[in-house]
Coordinates of C-alpha atoms and ligand atoms in Angstrom, one line a residue:
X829 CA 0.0 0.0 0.0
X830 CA 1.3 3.4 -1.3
X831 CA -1.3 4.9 0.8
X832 CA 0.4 7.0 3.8
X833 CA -2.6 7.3 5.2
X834 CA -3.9 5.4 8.6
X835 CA -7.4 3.7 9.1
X836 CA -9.6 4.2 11.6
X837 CA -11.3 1.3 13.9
X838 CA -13.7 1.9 16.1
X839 CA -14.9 -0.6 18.6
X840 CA -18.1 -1.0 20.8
X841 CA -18.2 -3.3 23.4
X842 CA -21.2 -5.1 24.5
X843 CA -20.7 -4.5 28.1
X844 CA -24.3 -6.2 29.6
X845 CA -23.4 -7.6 33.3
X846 CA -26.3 -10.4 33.1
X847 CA -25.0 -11.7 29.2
X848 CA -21.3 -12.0 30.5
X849 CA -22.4 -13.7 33.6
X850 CA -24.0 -15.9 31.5
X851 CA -21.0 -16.7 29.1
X852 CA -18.9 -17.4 31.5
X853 CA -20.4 -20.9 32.4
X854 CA -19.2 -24.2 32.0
X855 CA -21.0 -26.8 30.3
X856 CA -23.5 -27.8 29.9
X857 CA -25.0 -24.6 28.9
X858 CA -22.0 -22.9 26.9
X859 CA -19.5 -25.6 25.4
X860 CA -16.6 -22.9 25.3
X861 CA -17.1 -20.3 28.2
X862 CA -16.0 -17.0 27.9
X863 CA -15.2 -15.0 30.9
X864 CA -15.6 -11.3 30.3
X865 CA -11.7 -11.1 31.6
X866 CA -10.1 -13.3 29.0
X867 CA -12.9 -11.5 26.4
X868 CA -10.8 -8.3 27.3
X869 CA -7.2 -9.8 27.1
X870 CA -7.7 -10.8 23.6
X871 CA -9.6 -8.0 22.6
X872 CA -6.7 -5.8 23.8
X873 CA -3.7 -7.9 21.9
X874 CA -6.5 -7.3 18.8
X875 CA -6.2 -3.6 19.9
X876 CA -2.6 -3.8 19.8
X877 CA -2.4 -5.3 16.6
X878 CA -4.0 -2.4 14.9
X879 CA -1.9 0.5 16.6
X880 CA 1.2 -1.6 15.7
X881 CA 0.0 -2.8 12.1
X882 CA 0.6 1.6 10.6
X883 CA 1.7 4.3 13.0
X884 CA -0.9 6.5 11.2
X885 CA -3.8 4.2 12.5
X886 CA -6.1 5.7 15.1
X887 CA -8.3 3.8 17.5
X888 CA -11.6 4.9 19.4
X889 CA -13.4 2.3 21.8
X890 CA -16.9 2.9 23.0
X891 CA -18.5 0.8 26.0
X892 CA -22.7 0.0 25.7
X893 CA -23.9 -0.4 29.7
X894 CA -27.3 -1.3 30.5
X895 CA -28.8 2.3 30.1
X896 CA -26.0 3.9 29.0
X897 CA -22.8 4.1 26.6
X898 CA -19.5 6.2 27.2
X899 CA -16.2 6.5 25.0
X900 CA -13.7 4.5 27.1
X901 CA -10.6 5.4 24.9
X902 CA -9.5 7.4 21.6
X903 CA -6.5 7.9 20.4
X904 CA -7.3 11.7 19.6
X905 CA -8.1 13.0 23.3
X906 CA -6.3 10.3 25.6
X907 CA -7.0 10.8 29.1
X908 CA -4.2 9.9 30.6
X909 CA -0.5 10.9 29.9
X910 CA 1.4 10.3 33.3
X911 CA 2.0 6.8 33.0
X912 CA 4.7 5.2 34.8
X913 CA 7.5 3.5 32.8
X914 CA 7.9 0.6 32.5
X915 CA 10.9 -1.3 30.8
X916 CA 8.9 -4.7 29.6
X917 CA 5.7 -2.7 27.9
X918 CA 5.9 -0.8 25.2
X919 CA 4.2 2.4 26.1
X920 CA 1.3 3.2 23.3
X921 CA -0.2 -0.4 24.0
X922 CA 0.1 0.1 27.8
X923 CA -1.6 3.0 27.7
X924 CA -4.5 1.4 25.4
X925 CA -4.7 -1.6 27.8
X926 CA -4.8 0.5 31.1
X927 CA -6.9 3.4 30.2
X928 CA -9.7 1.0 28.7
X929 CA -9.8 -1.9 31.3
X930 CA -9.8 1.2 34.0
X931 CA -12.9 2.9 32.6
X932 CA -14.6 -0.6 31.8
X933 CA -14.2 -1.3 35.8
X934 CA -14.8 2.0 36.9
X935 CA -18.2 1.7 35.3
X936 CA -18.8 -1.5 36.0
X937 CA -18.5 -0.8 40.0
X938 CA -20.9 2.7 39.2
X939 CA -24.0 0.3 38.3
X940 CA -23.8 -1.0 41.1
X941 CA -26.5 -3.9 41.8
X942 CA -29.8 -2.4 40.1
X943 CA -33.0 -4.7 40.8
X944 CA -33.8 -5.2 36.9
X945 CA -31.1 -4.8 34.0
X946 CA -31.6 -2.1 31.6
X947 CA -31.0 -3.6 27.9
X948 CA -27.7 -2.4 26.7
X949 CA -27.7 0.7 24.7
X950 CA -25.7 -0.7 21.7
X951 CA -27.6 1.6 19.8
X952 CA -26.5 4.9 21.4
X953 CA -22.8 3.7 21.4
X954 CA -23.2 3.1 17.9
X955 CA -24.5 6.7 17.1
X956 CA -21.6 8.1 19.4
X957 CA -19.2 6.1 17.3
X958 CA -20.8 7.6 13.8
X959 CA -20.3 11.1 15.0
X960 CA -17.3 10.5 16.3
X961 CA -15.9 9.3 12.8
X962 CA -17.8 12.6 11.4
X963 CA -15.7 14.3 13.3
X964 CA -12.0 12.5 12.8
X965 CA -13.4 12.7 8.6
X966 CA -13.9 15.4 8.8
X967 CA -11.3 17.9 6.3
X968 CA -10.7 20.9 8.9
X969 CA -10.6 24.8 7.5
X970 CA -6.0 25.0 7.2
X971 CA -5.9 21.2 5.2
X972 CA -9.4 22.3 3.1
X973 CA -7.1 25.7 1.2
X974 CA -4.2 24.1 0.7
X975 CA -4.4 20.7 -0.9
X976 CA -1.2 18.8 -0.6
X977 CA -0.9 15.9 -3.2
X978 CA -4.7 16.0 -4.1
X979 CA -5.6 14.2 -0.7
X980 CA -6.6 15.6 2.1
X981 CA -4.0 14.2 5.1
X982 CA -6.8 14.7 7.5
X983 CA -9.2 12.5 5.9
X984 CA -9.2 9.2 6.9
X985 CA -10.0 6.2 3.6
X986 CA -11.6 4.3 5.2
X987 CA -13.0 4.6 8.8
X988 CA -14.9 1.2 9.9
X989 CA -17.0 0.3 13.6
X990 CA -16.4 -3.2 15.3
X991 CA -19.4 -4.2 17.2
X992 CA -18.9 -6.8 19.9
X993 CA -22.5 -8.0 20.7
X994 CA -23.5 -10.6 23.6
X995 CA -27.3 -9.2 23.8
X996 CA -30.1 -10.1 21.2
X997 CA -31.9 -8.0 19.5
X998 CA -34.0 -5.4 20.9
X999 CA -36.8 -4.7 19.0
X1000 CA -37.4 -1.5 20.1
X1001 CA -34.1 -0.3 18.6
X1002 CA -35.2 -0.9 14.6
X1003 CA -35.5 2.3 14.3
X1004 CA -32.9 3.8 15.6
X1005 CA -30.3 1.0 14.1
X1006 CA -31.9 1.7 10.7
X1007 CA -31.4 5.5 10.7
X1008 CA -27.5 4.6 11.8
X1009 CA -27.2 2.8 9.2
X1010 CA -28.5 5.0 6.6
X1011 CA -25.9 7.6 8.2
X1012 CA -23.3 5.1 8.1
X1013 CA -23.8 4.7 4.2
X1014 CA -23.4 8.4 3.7
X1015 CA -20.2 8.7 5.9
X1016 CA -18.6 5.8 3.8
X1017 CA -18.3 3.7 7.6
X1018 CA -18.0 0.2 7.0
X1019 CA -20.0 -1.9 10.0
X1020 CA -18.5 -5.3 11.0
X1021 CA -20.2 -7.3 13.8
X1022 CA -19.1 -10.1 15.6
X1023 CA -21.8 -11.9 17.7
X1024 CA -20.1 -13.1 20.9
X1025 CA -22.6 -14.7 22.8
X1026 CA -26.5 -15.2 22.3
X1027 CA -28.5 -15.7 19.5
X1028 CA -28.3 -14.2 16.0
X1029 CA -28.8 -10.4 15.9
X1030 CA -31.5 -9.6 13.1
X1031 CA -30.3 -6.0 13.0
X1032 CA -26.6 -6.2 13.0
X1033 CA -26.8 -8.8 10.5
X1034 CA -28.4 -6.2 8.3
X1035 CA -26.2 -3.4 9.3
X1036 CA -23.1 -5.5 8.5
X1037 CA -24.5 -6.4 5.1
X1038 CA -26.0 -2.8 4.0
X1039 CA -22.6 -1.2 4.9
X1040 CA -20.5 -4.2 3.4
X1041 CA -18.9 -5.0 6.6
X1042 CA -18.5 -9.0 7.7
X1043 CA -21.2 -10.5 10.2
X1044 CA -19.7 -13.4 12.5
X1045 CA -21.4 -15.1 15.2
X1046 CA -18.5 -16.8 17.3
X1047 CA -18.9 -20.7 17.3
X1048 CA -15.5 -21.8 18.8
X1049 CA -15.0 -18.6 21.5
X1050 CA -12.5 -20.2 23.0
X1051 CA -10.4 -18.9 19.1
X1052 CA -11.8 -15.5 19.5
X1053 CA -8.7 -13.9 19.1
X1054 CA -8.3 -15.4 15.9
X1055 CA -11.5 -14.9 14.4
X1056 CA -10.9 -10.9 15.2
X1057 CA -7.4 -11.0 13.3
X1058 CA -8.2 -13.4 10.2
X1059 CA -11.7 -11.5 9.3
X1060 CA -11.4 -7.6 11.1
X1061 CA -8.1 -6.8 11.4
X1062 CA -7.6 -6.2 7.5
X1063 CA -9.3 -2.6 6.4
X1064 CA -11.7 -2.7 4.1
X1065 CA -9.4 -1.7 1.2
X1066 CA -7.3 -4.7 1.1
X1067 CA -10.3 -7.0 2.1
X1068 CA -10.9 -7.2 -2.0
X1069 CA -7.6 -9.2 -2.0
X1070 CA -7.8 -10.9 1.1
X1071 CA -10.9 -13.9 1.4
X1072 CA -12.2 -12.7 4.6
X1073 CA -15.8 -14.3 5.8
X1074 CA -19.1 -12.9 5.1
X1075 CA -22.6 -14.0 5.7
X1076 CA -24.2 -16.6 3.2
X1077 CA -27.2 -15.4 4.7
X1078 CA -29.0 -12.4 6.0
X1079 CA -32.5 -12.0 7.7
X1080 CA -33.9 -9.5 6.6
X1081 CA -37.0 -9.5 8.7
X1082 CA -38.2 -5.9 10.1
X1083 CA -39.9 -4.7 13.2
X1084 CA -43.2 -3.3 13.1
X1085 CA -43.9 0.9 14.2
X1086 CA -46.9 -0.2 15.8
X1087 CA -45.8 -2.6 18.0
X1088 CA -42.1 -2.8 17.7
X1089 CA -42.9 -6.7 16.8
X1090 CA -40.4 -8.3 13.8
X1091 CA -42.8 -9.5 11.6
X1092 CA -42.7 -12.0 8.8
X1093 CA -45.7 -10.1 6.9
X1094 CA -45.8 -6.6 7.4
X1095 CA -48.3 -3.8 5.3
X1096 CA -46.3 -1.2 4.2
X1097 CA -47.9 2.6 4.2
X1098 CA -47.3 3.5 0.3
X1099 CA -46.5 7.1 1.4
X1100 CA -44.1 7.4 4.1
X1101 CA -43.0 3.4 4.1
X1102 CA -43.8 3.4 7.5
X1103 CA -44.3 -0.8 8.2
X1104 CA -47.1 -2.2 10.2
X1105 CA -48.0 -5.8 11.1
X1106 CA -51.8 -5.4 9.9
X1107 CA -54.0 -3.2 7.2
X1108 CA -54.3 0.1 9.1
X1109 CA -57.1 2.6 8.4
X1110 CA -54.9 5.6 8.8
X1111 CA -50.9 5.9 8.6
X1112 CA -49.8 6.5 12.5
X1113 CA -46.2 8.2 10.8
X1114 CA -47.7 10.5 8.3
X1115 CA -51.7 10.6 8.5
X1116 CA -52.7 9.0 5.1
X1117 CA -56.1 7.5 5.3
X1118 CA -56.6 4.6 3.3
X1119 CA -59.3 3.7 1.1
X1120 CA -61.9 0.9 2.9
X1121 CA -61.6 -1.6 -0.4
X1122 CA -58.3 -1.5 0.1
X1123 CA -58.4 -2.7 3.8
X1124 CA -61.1 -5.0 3.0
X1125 CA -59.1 -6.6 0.3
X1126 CA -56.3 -6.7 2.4
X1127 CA -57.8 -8.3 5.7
X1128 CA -59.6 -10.8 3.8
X1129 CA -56.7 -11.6 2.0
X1130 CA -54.2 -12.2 4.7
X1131 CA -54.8 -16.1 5.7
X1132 CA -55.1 -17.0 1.7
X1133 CA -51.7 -14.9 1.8
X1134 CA -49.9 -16.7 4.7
X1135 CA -51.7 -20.3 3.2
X1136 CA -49.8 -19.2 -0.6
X1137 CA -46.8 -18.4 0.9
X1138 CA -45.9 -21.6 3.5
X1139 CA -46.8 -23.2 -0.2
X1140 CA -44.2 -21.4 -1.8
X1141 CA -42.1 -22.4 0.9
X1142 CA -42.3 -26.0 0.0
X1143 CA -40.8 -26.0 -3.5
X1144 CA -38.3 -23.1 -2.2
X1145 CA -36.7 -23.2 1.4
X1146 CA -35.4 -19.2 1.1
X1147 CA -39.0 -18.1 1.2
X1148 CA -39.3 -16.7 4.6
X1149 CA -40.9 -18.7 6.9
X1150 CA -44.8 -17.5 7.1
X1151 CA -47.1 -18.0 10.1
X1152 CA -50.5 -16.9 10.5
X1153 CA -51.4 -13.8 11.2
X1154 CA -53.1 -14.5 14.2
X1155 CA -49.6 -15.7 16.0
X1156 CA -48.1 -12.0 15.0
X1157 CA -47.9 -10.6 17.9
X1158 CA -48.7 -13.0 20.1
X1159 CA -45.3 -14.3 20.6
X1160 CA -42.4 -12.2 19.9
X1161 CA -39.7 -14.0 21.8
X1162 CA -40.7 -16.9 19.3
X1163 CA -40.4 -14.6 16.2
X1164 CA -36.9 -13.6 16.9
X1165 CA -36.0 -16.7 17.7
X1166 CA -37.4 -19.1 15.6
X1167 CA -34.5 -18.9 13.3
X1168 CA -36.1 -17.9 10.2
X1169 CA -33.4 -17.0 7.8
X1170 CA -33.6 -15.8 3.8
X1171 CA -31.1 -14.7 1.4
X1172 CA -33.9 -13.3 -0.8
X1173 CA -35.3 -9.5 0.7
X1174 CA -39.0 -9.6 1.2
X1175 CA -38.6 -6.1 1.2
X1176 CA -38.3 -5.9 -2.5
X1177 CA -42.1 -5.4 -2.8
X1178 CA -41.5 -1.8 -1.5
X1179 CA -43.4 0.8 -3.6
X1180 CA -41.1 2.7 -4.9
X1181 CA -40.9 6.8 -4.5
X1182 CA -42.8 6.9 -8.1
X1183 CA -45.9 5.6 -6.3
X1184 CA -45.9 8.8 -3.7
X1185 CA -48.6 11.3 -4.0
X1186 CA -50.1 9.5 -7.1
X1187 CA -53.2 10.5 -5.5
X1188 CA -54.3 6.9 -4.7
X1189 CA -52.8 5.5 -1.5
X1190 CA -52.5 1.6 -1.4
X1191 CA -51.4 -0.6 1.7
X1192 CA -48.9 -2.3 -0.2
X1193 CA -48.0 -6.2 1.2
X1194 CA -43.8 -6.0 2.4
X1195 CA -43.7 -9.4 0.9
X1196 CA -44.0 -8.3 -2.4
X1197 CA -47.0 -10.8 -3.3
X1198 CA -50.7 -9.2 -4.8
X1199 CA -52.9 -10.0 -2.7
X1200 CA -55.8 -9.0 -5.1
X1201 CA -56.2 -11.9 -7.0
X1202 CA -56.9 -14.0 -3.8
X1203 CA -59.5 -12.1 -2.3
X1204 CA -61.3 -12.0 -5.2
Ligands
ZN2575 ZN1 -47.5 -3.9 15.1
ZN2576 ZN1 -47.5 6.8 6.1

């Protein structure tokens, strides 16, 4: 690589008290346990790795508590200087290792012993780590004028987020994970997510995927080390040349505005694209009434629709799997567990913008299939 300048990583670390209790145990429930301690002692030689691979790489590391999310190191604004020497470290990766695993357990001992755990907030970490990179990416006002060798030195090529994830997926947070993403497209931020502990993540699957990153969920953690050098270690420049892992498959399943239920079926508002789990009369987002026919059509068409498309499912097994409409809803631990995967987007019967303020709203069905000619 020519290219003089650094990469920027940054990482967010799961940090849920209840989830690393739980990896830590033996068998029978995990087959490889991983104790939050030797999680952090590989995760800082990882660390390490990157600060030693180009002297021009920087390094920011955010921590998602339950309830909250704080920047636990950056190489920009370090907090500490006065380190004491010492002859058998070298000092950058001292520095790194003490300054993170002393914020981690000074937060740690701050939650103290709360009755219930608040979910993580993976989600505000992650928006923390987008502005951040906005503002490392950013050209500033001396570099802009005076253009060196038709680069700006300030900008970084290609600044990427490392999500460590030991929680599932919280519905709740579809929202606010899609809109990151969207802004993580613009800024150019590549997403990779590695799934520690727990089940699948719906939504970091799809973040990794829409912002080219790589999406691993850890089967041997007792080689996590490894899996974080052979697939994220690389940026995303020389991962053309390199073969590192991606997904085969993606859910693409999305969560419902009403309910903040993922759904297999949703009804899409043809105006705003807002997504509900059944034909509503008027848009909750943007206040588009809908025609009655078309709710009629709609309702009556909705067991034919779920009947069609567990059919479909027979000849094809990527068809996601349907259930009846009346079980939306009614169980959503089951729906995000049930391990319903496709490689084909059932959101690919979106209306498109052309359809918007062609003066005839229409529910339109997420999966893409008419549902006209089965009511009929
Ligand atoms: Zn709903
Ligand atoms: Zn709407």
């Amino acid at each position: 690589m020519d290219d003089a300048r650094g990469s920027h990583l940054s990482v967010l670390i799961d940090l849920s008290p209840t989830q690393w209790h739980n990896s830590a145990q033996g068998p029978p429930r995990n087959t490889y346990p991983l104790p939050l301690n030797s999680f952090l002692s590989q995760l800082l030689a990882f660390l390490n790795s990157h600060i030693a691979s180009k002297h021009e790489n920087t390094l920011a590391v955010f921590g998602a508590f339950p309830g909250k999310s704080v920047m636990l190191y950056s190489t920009i604004d370090p907090t500490n200087h006065d380190q004491a020497i010492d002859a058998n470290s070298y000092p950058p990766f001292r520095l790194v290792d003490s300054t993170i695993v002393t914020r981690i357990t000074e937060e740690l001992e701050a939650l103290g012993e709360p009755e219930e755990e608040a979910p993580s907030s993976l989600v505000s970490a992650l928006i923390k780590a987008l502005c951040y990179v906005n503002r490392v990416t950013l050209p500033s006002v001396s570099t802009t004028n005076n253009p060196a060798d038709g680069h700006d030195p300030a900008i970084l090529p290609d600044p990427r987020i490392l999500v460590l994830s030991v929680s599932p997926d919280l519905s709740t947070s579809y929202i606010p994970i899609m809109n990151a993403i969207f802004s993580a497209q613009k800024l150019k931020v590549t997403i990779d997510v590695c799934q520690i502990y727990g089940p699948d993540t719906i939504f970091l699957q799809q973040a990794a995927h829409l912002t080219g990153g790589s999406y691993i969920f850890l089967e041997r953690r007792d080689a996590l080390l490894q899996y974080l050098i052979m697939s994220f270690l690389s940026p995303p420049s020389i991962r053309k040349i390199l073969s590192v892992p991606t997904q085969d498959k993606v859910d693409f399943r999305a969560a419902c505005f009403c309910h903040k239920n993922i759904v297999d079926i949703g009804f899409v508002c043809s105006v705003c694209l807002s997504i509900f789990c059944q034909p509503v009369p008027v848009c909750s987002t943007c206040r588009t009434k809908f025609p009655m026919k078309t709710l009629q059509r709609l309702n009556a068409s909705r067991p034919l629709l779920s009947s069609s498309t567990s059919n479909a499912s027979r000849t094809s097994p990527s068809t996601p799997q349907a259930r009846t409409p009346t079980a939306l809803g009614a169980d959503t631990g089951a729906s995000t567990t049930n391990g319903a995967r496709s490689s084909t987007a059932p959101l690919g019967g979106l209306p498109h913008s052309g359809s918007i303020g062609n003066g005839t709203p229409r529910a339109a069905n997420i999966n893409g299939s008419r549902p006209g000619p089965e009511a009929r």
